[in-house]
Amino acid sequence: MLPTWAGLLLSAVPALVVAQSANLQGSVGALTSLEDKRATKTCDITDYGAVADGSTDISTALNDAYTDCSSGGVVVVPPGDFALATWVTLSGGSAWALQLDGIITRAGTEGGNMIFIEHGIDFEMFSSTGKGAMQGLGYEFHLDGDIEGPRLLRFYDMASFSVHDFALVDAPAFHFSMDTCDSGEVYNLVIRGGDSGGLDGIDVWSTNIWIHDVMVTNKDECVTVKSPSKNILVENIYCNWSGGCAIGSLGEDTDITDITYRNVYTWMSNQMMMIKSYGGSGTVSNVVMENFIGHRNAYSLDIDQYWSSMDPLPGDGVQLTGITISNWTGREADGLERGPIKIMCADGAPCTDIVITDFAMWTKTGDSQWYSCQSAYSDDASFCLQAGDGGTSYPATTTTVYTAPTGYKAPKMRGDLSTHTWSTTASIPIPTFPASFFPGAMPYSALAAGS
Ligand SMILES: *[C@@H]1O[C@H](CO)[C@@H](O)[C@H](O)[C@H]1NC(C)=O
Ligand SMILES: *[C@@H]1O[C@H](CO)[C@@H](O)[C@H](O)[C@H]1NC(C)=O
């Protein structure tokens, strides 16, 4: 069921239905409206001892407010600067919400997760103003080169939840992970981390999750699906100077199916989309990656089953089958150095049913680019894919092209900047929301922050 307020946006309803039909199974999101939760109970942390002075640990107040509202109600973090020094685990709630209108800044140094929410059902975490945020001050760890310290937000075993309209900033480690969750909707989020690996935006390994209208700035995962996952729809994503989106890294007994990425805009990232593994076993099947725009990324489509950043795992390789790449436009940074199609499948498990259509990318630098495939099969030979249904491996085969494909030109987002402002040595300011997360696409739900 949709929250009531979303139901009021009548014009958005047909779009929601269309979007959800792509890969989701049944409805996603919180079950009880905020109005009903508020009517049940409101637990404001300042009534439990929290002080918005930027230094008093709100941990006990947050735990106590949660205890009173966890079986129905809204825990409110009102506007103001709050400090969290002792991490909280909010376990077993139902029909509750966490309204984050203030800013929670990290004040402790433990590892783990600043806010860990688990074993709950019918949950909503949101900012009513779009101004709520978690500020991780990760740079204090990153200054001396350490990617350690806590993750900002982690969900485990949560069902029927909505997460929206706040910012996650400068995580010491990852920003937001969803582990073994079901039927969630995550939208209108802005994530901004340091310019370094190890600072993932959103990682999800779950079932029936709709992630849309999200911007990520960092230098690692933008929105990434891990194993096991099923029925995940990711759309209207702005990877603004990030690592880029990915599936993986994949290991033994990989089990990923029915994944759609749609309307993904990637600027100055490592890649537009990557599937990464080295050895391992299991399957990735029925994946669609459509309507991608990229500008000045290193790689574009990068399927690498010999990924050099991981140690090889036991197994012949993860079987990739039924991967459709369609409607990609834009320009990669340097197509002779890193061509826009790189598909290195495992020789022990050649990829099958790879379909590439409406793919028009061209190089920003120079006048040529390459397509390279290894052990990758399609029904018909196209680009560097060989025709056939798998079986035998073949070595990397590279085709260099000297003519730009027609229709490669693609719009840019207004927020693109030519320099990365956020280093790992200074505090990262809380960002504001872009009006849109993909050229020409308005957010499915109006931004709480307005536009
Ligand atoms: C291809 O993607 C663009 C956005 O880059 C979109 O405007 C267009 O409608 C898409 N075309 C098809 C056939 O889906
Ligand atoms: C995109 O990222 C750059 C570099 O971090 C930042 O300066 C810019 O404000 C971001 N764009 C938006 C719309 O936030």
XYZ file of C-alpha atoms and ligand atoms in Angstrom:
479
model
C 0.000 0.000 0.000
C 1.185 3.517 -0.715
C 1.445 6.082 2.052
C -1.652 8.281 1.947
C 0.222 11.431 1.033
C 1.640 9.765 -2.055
C -1.836 8.629 -2.980
C -2.801 12.303 -3.016
C -0.384 12.983 -5.830
C -2.862 11.671 -8.337
C -0.776 12.446 -11.374
C 2.068 10.358 -9.980
C -0.030 7.247 -9.575
C 0.049 5.916 -13.149
C 3.824 6.425 -13.220
C 4.170 4.482 -9.992
C 2.196 1.598 -11.368
C 4.228 1.466 -14.561
C 7.509 1.706 -12.709
C 6.633 -0.957 -10.224
C 5.557 -3.405 -12.868
C 9.096 -3.624 -14.233
C 10.690 -5.930 -11.741
C 8.945 -5.641 -8.442
C 6.686 -8.258 -6.949
C 3.735 -6.625 -5.257
C 3.818 -3.382 -3.339
C 6.767 -1.796 -1.597
C 6.954 0.715 1.241
C 5.495 1.270 4.692
C 2.012 -0.133 5.267
C 0.524 2.407 7.684
C 0.278 6.094 6.775
C 2.274 8.658 8.718
C -0.972 10.302 9.768
C -2.129 7.096 11.397
C 1.239 6.552 13.049
C 1.235 10.124 14.368
C -2.287 9.673 15.656
C -1.143 6.609 17.567
C 1.801 8.248 19.320
C 4.625 10.752 18.897
C 7.891 10.345 20.776
C 10.072 13.449 20.428
C 13.643 12.746 21.552
C 13.850 16.144 23.278
C 11.134 14.893 25.656
C 13.498 12.046 26.540
C 16.517 14.160 27.388
C 18.037 14.933 23.985
C 19.489 18.423 23.684
C 20.229 20.094 20.373
C 23.564 21.478 21.502
C 25.757 19.583 19.063
C 27.553 17.705 21.818
C 25.238 15.824 24.231
C 24.975 12.154 23.231
C 21.360 11.514 22.176
C 21.786 7.753 22.305
C 19.781 7.130 25.491
C 17.047 9.571 24.460
C 16.737 7.936 21.065
C 16.575 4.463 22.589
C 13.960 5.556 25.131
C 11.830 7.333 22.536
C 12.047 4.226 20.389
C 10.960 1.977 23.247
C 7.807 4.058 23.685
C 6.928 4.288 19.982
C 8.295 1.039 18.565
C 4.984 -0.773 18.475
C 3.182 2.084 16.754
C 4.116 5.760 16.488
C 6.606 8.302 15.244
C 9.991 8.930 16.847
C 10.841 12.555 16.091
C 14.282 14.113 15.827
C 13.235 17.774 15.539
C 15.274 20.434 13.712
C 18.573 21.121 15.495
C 22.127 19.855 15.823
C 22.298 16.572 17.680
C 25.320 14.424 18.492
C 25.408 10.640 18.544
C 28.345 9.177 20.434
C 27.055 5.682 21.249
C 25.568 3.717 18.382
C 21.945 2.576 18.540
C 20.256 -0.645 17.451
C 16.522 -0.257 16.954
C 15.185 -3.779 16.827
C 11.785 -5.386 16.383
C 9.582 -2.344 15.728
C 6.304 -2.336 13.864
C 4.091 0.409 12.425
C 6.599 3.041 13.432
C 8.531 5.851 11.815
C 11.706 7.808 12.441
C 11.288 11.439 11.465
C 14.721 12.935 10.959
C 14.268 16.692 10.658
C 17.417 17.529 12.585
C 21.034 16.702 11.901
C 22.655 13.814 13.728
C 26.413 14.206 13.777
C 28.827 11.444 14.666
C 30.551 12.026 18.000
C 31.833 8.501 18.772
C 34.642 6.519 17.195
C 33.501 2.879 17.379
C 33.183 0.793 14.223
C 29.866 -0.887 13.384
C 26.826 1.174 12.436
C 25.730 4.525 13.858
C 22.073 3.610 13.386
C 21.215 -0.051 12.904
C 17.548 -0.898 12.312
C 16.563 -4.568 12.249
C 13.799 -7.157 12.522
C 11.063 -4.605 11.878
C 7.983 -4.262 9.728
C 5.990 -1.301 8.418
C 8.674 1.318 8.973
C 9.310 4.761 7.512
C 12.467 6.839 7.927
C 12.209 10.302 6.445
C 12.690 14.014 6.835
C 9.477 16.042 6.580
C 11.452 19.075 5.389
C 14.161 17.426 3.300
C 16.677 19.041 5.656
C 17.373 16.106 7.936
C 20.779 14.474 7.695
C 23.298 12.141 9.220
C 26.735 13.743 9.226
C 29.501 11.171 9.666
C 32.509 13.521 9.691
C 34.362 10.689 7.994
C 37.221 12.986 7.063
C 38.436 12.764 10.653
C 39.228 9.105 9.921
C 40.260 9.646 6.294
C 42.754 12.413 7.059
C 45.442 9.856 7.779
C 44.320 7.500 5.049
C 42.163 5.141 7.150
C 38.882 3.963 5.678
C 37.462 2.729 8.948
C 35.007 3.798 11.600
C 31.263 3.224 11.450
C 28.810 2.930 8.617
C 26.068 5.506 8.885
C 22.894 3.470 8.395
C 22.224 -0.219 8.097
C 18.979 -2.169 7.768
C 18.770 -5.879 8.427
C 15.677 -8.072 8.086
C 13.299 -5.149 7.582
C 10.033 -5.605 5.680
C 7.656 -3.093 4.100
C 9.603 0.097 4.688
C 10.134 3.518 3.125
C 13.266 5.641 3.378
C 13.246 9.136 1.917
C 14.099 12.807 1.751
C 17.225 13.149 3.872
C 20.963 13.317 3.326
C 23.730 10.945 4.322
C 27.043 12.755 4.455
C 30.695 11.814 4.800
C 30.410 8.296 6.163
C 33.587 7.022 7.820
C 32.767 3.732 5.994
C 29.619 2.909 3.973
C 26.588 5.187 3.855
C 23.553 2.882 3.639
C 23.286 -0.914 3.428
C 20.174 -3.053 3.164
C 20.814 -6.645 4.155
C 18.133 -9.322 3.719
C 15.242 -6.878 3.558
C 11.928 -7.191 1.743
C 9.533 -4.824 -0.006
C 11.244 -1.504 0.588
C 11.096 1.829 -1.214
C 14.096 4.136 -1.001
C 13.866 7.522 -2.705
C 14.748 11.208 -2.679
C 18.088 10.673 -0.997
C 21.291 12.622 -1.399
C 24.508 10.923 -0.409
C 27.825 12.710 -0.412
C 31.021 11.059 0.720
C 34.725 11.643 0.370
C 36.630 11.177 -2.867
C 37.940 7.706 -1.994
C 37.225 4.014 -2.382
C 35.506 2.181 0.481
C 32.824 4.837 0.984
C 29.898 3.104 -0.738
C 26.653 4.970 -1.360
C 23.848 2.372 -1.318
C 24.480 -1.377 -1.156
C 21.503 -3.715 -1.304
C 21.151 -7.465 -1.046
C 17.467 -8.050 -0.564
C 14.159 -8.852 -2.266
C 11.605 -6.579 -3.879
C 13.199 -3.170 -3.418
C 12.536 0.016 -5.418
C 15.357 2.567 -5.218
C 14.707 5.761 -7.145
C 15.642 9.424 -7.343
C 18.959 9.215 -5.555
C 22.172 11.195 -6.016
C 25.519 9.825 -4.893
C 28.859 11.654 -4.833
C 31.821 9.599 -3.547
C 34.426 7.466 -5.277
C 33.011 4.001 -4.787
C 29.666 2.220 -5.212
C 26.836 4.496 -6.315
C 23.866 2.090 -6.054
C 25.062 -1.505 -6.012
C 23.246 -4.836 -5.899
C 24.928 -7.709 -4.117
C 24.040 -11.380 -3.662
C 21.527 -12.709 -2.898
C 19.007 -10.355 -4.498
C 15.758 -10.686 -6.398
C 13.322 -8.170 -7.879
C 15.269 -4.949 -7.509
C 14.360 -1.842 -9.503
C 16.841 1.039 -9.493
C 15.908 4.179 -11.424
C 16.526 7.905 -11.773
C 19.995 7.708 -10.322
C 22.540 10.509 -10.490
C 26.029 9.137 -9.919
C 27.666 12.521 -9.649
C 31.410 11.939 -9.486
C 31.124 8.524 -7.910
C 32.563 5.085 -8.452
C 29.485 4.182 -10.464
C 26.791 1.529 -10.152
C 27.594 -2.165 -10.007
C 26.430 -5.685 -9.401
C 28.909 -7.434 -7.143
C 31.455 -8.161 -6.249
C 30.192 -11.714 -6.686
C 31.413 -14.782 -4.850
C 30.447 -18.407 -4.378
C 26.773 -19.454 -4.778
C 25.787 -16.104 -6.251
C 22.020 -15.826 -6.606
C 20.832 -12.635 -8.297
C 17.822 -12.395 -10.599
C 15.268 -9.919 -11.965
C 17.198 -6.693 -11.613
C 16.447 -3.523 -13.584
C 18.552 -0.382 -13.680
C 16.838 2.388 -15.636
C 17.570 6.105 -16.145
C 21.058 6.117 -14.705
C 23.140 9.251 -15.247
C 26.830 8.905 -14.515
C 29.342 11.737 -14.478
C 33.115 11.498 -13.877
C 32.926 8.047 -12.327
C 34.950 4.856 -12.625
C 32.206 3.248 -14.716
C 28.567 3.576 -15.730
C 27.803 -0.020 -14.775
C 29.991 -2.882 -13.694
C 29.471 -6.549 -12.957
C 32.507 -7.730 -11.041
C 33.780 -11.093 -9.911
C 36.787 -13.386 -10.070
C 36.024 -17.085 -9.854
C 33.040 -17.982 -7.708
C 29.852 -19.793 -8.688
C 26.083 -19.404 -9.014
C 24.078 -17.215 -11.372
C 23.141 -13.675 -12.292
C 20.114 -13.714 -14.590
C 17.469 -11.492 -16.113
C 19.154 -8.123 -15.728
C 18.123 -5.031 -17.686
C 20.244 -1.874 -17.838
C 18.413 0.688 -19.923
C 18.481 4.432 -20.584
C 21.993 5.130 -19.347
C 23.731 8.433 -19.963
C 27.428 8.791 -19.243
C 29.897 11.631 -19.539
C 33.639 11.467 -18.938
C 33.623 8.180 -17.069
C 36.623 5.879 -17.260
C 34.737 2.677 -18.124
C 31.194 2.582 -19.406
C 29.835 -0.985 -19.629
C 32.370 -3.038 -17.699
C 31.649 -6.710 -17.097
C 34.781 -8.141 -15.567
C 34.883 -11.706 -14.308
C 38.629 -11.468 -13.821
C 38.414 -8.373 -11.686
C 41.918 -7.642 -10.520
C 40.856 -5.902 -7.311
C 39.755 -9.199 -5.755
C 41.501 -12.467 -5.077
C 40.215 -15.346 -7.216
C 37.608 -17.459 -5.434
C 36.989 -21.194 -5.804
C 34.661 -22.038 -8.708
C 34.526 -21.853 -12.506
C 32.968 -18.422 -12.449
C 29.520 -16.934 -11.897
C 27.174 -17.710 -14.791
C 25.795 -14.505 -16.303
C 22.752 -15.035 -18.491
C 20.031 -12.817 -19.870
C 21.718 -9.430 -19.519
C 20.151 -6.699 -21.673
C 21.948 -3.410 -22.205
C 19.872 -0.896 -24.139
C 19.728 2.782 -24.977
C 23.112 3.989 -23.712
C 24.402 7.374 -24.898
C 27.107 9.859 -24.016
C 30.884 10.002 -24.110
C 33.493 8.042 -22.207
C 36.695 9.823 -21.120
C 39.104 8.068 -23.490
C 37.765 5.253 -25.668
C 41.158 4.061 -26.831
C 42.386 3.659 -23.300
C 39.123 2.219 -21.952
C 36.514 1.394 -24.548
C 32.801 1.735 -23.795
C 32.116 -2.012 -24.036
C 34.287 -4.352 -22.046
C 32.809 -7.795 -21.397
C 35.256 -10.279 -19.906
C 33.271 -13.388 -19.028
C 34.633 -16.346 -17.126
C 36.128 -18.935 -19.470
C 34.734 -21.616 -17.161
C 31.207 -20.196 -17.432
C 30.808 -18.210 -20.669
C 28.063 -15.567 -20.546
C 24.937 -16.306 -22.542
C 22.082 -14.256 -23.908
C 23.849 -10.909 -23.632
C 21.863 -8.368 -25.646
C 23.236 -4.935 -26.528
C 20.860 -2.629 -28.416
C 20.714 1.113 -29.078
C 24.221 1.528 -27.740
C 25.768 4.784 -28.970
C 28.733 5.935 -26.936
C 31.698 7.885 -28.274
C 35.018 9.033 -26.935
C 35.629 12.457 -25.426
C 39.369 12.259 -26.154
C 40.915 11.114 -29.435
C 39.119 9.666 -32.462
C 38.733 5.973 -31.792
C 37.367 3.572 -29.237
C 37.233 -0.171 -28.713
C 34.754 -2.908 -27.889
C 36.246 -5.965 -26.238
C 34.623 -9.314 -25.379
C 35.812 -12.603 -23.948
C 33.671 -15.748 -23.672
C 30.510 -13.695 -24.169
C 27.618 -14.932 -26.315
C 24.466 -13.499 -27.795
C 21.803 -14.876 -30.152
C 23.317 -12.823 -32.949
C 26.847 -11.513 -33.233
C 26.926 -7.797 -32.423
C 29.647 -5.415 -31.284
C 32.240 -7.888 -30.030
C 29.736 -10.539 -28.891
C 29.846 -13.898 -30.617
C 26.707 -15.696 -31.755
C 25.898 -18.895 -29.914
C 24.608 -20.337 -26.703
C 27.805 -20.600 -24.723
C 29.693 -23.776 -24.150
C 33.169 -22.877 -25.322
C 35.340 -20.075 -24.117
C 37.126 -17.662 -26.446
C 39.957 -15.224 -25.754
C 39.498 -11.469 -25.535
C 38.623 -10.135 -28.977
C 38.858 -6.405 -29.488
C 37.331 -4.313 -32.257
C 38.500 -0.734 -32.695
C 36.159 1.750 -34.338
C 37.063 5.102 -35.851
C 33.621 6.528 -36.563
C 31.271 7.957 -33.973
C 27.956 6.091 -33.789
C 24.950 8.211 -34.639
C 22.993 9.580 -31.733
C 25.727 9.418 -29.093
C 25.128 13.002 -27.948
C 23.313 13.135 -24.643
C 22.169 15.872 -22.270
C 24.077 16.819 -19.144
C 22.837 17.580 -15.665
C 23.077 21.102 -14.335
C 24.853 20.016 -11.166
C 27.908 18.576 -12.923
C 31.069 20.321 -11.868
C 34.487 20.008 -13.393
C 36.334 19.624 -10.132
C 35.572 17.388 -7.204
C 35.028 19.722 -4.319
C 34.928 17.139 -1.585
C 38.297 15.797 -0.593
C 38.945 13.417 2.271
C 40.741 15.995 4.398
C 38.043 18.528 5.205
C 34.468 18.426 6.464
C 31.890 17.852 3.728
C 28.933 20.208 3.861
C 25.420 18.769 3.802
C 24.229 18.991 0.201
C 20.932 20.258 -1.056
C 18.708 18.239 -3.366
C 18.930 18.528 -7.130
C 15.518 19.145 -8.714
C 15.901 16.008 -10.812
C 18.129 12.945 -10.793
C 18.098 12.155 -14.504
C 17.815 14.492 -17.508
C 14.150 15.093 -18.249
C 12.833 12.868 -15.444
C 11.016 14.424 -12.526
C 11.208 12.551 -9.220
C 8.332 10.084 -8.816
C 7.406 11.672 -5.492
C 7.716 15.399 -4.891
C 10.834 16.313 -2.918
C 10.056 17.265 0.685
C 12.668 19.998 0.254
C 10.773 21.414 -2.736
C 12.619 21.995 -5.982
C 16.497 6.434 -24.315
O 16.956 7.169 -23.203
C 16.626 8.547 -23.262
C 17.278 9.206 -22.084
O 18.649 9.088 -22.225
C 15.130 8.719 -23.258
O 14.807 10.082 -23.350
C 14.527 7.955 -24.418
O 13.128 8.006 -24.330
C 14.974 6.514 -24.381
N 14.518 5.818 -25.563
C 13.775 4.719 -25.484
C 13.417 4.103 -26.780
O 13.426 4.255 -24.418
C 27.928 17.062 -8.026
O 29.169 16.817 -7.402
C 30.013 17.958 -7.366
C 31.355 17.504 -6.870
O 31.281 16.944 -5.612
C 29.346 18.989 -6.475
O 30.164 20.128 -6.359
C 28.005 19.346 -7.087
O 27.356 20.274 -6.273
C 27.174 18.100 -7.229
N 25.919 18.399 -7.882
C 24.780 18.499 -7.219
C 23.551 18.747 -8.066
O 24.685 18.400 -6.012
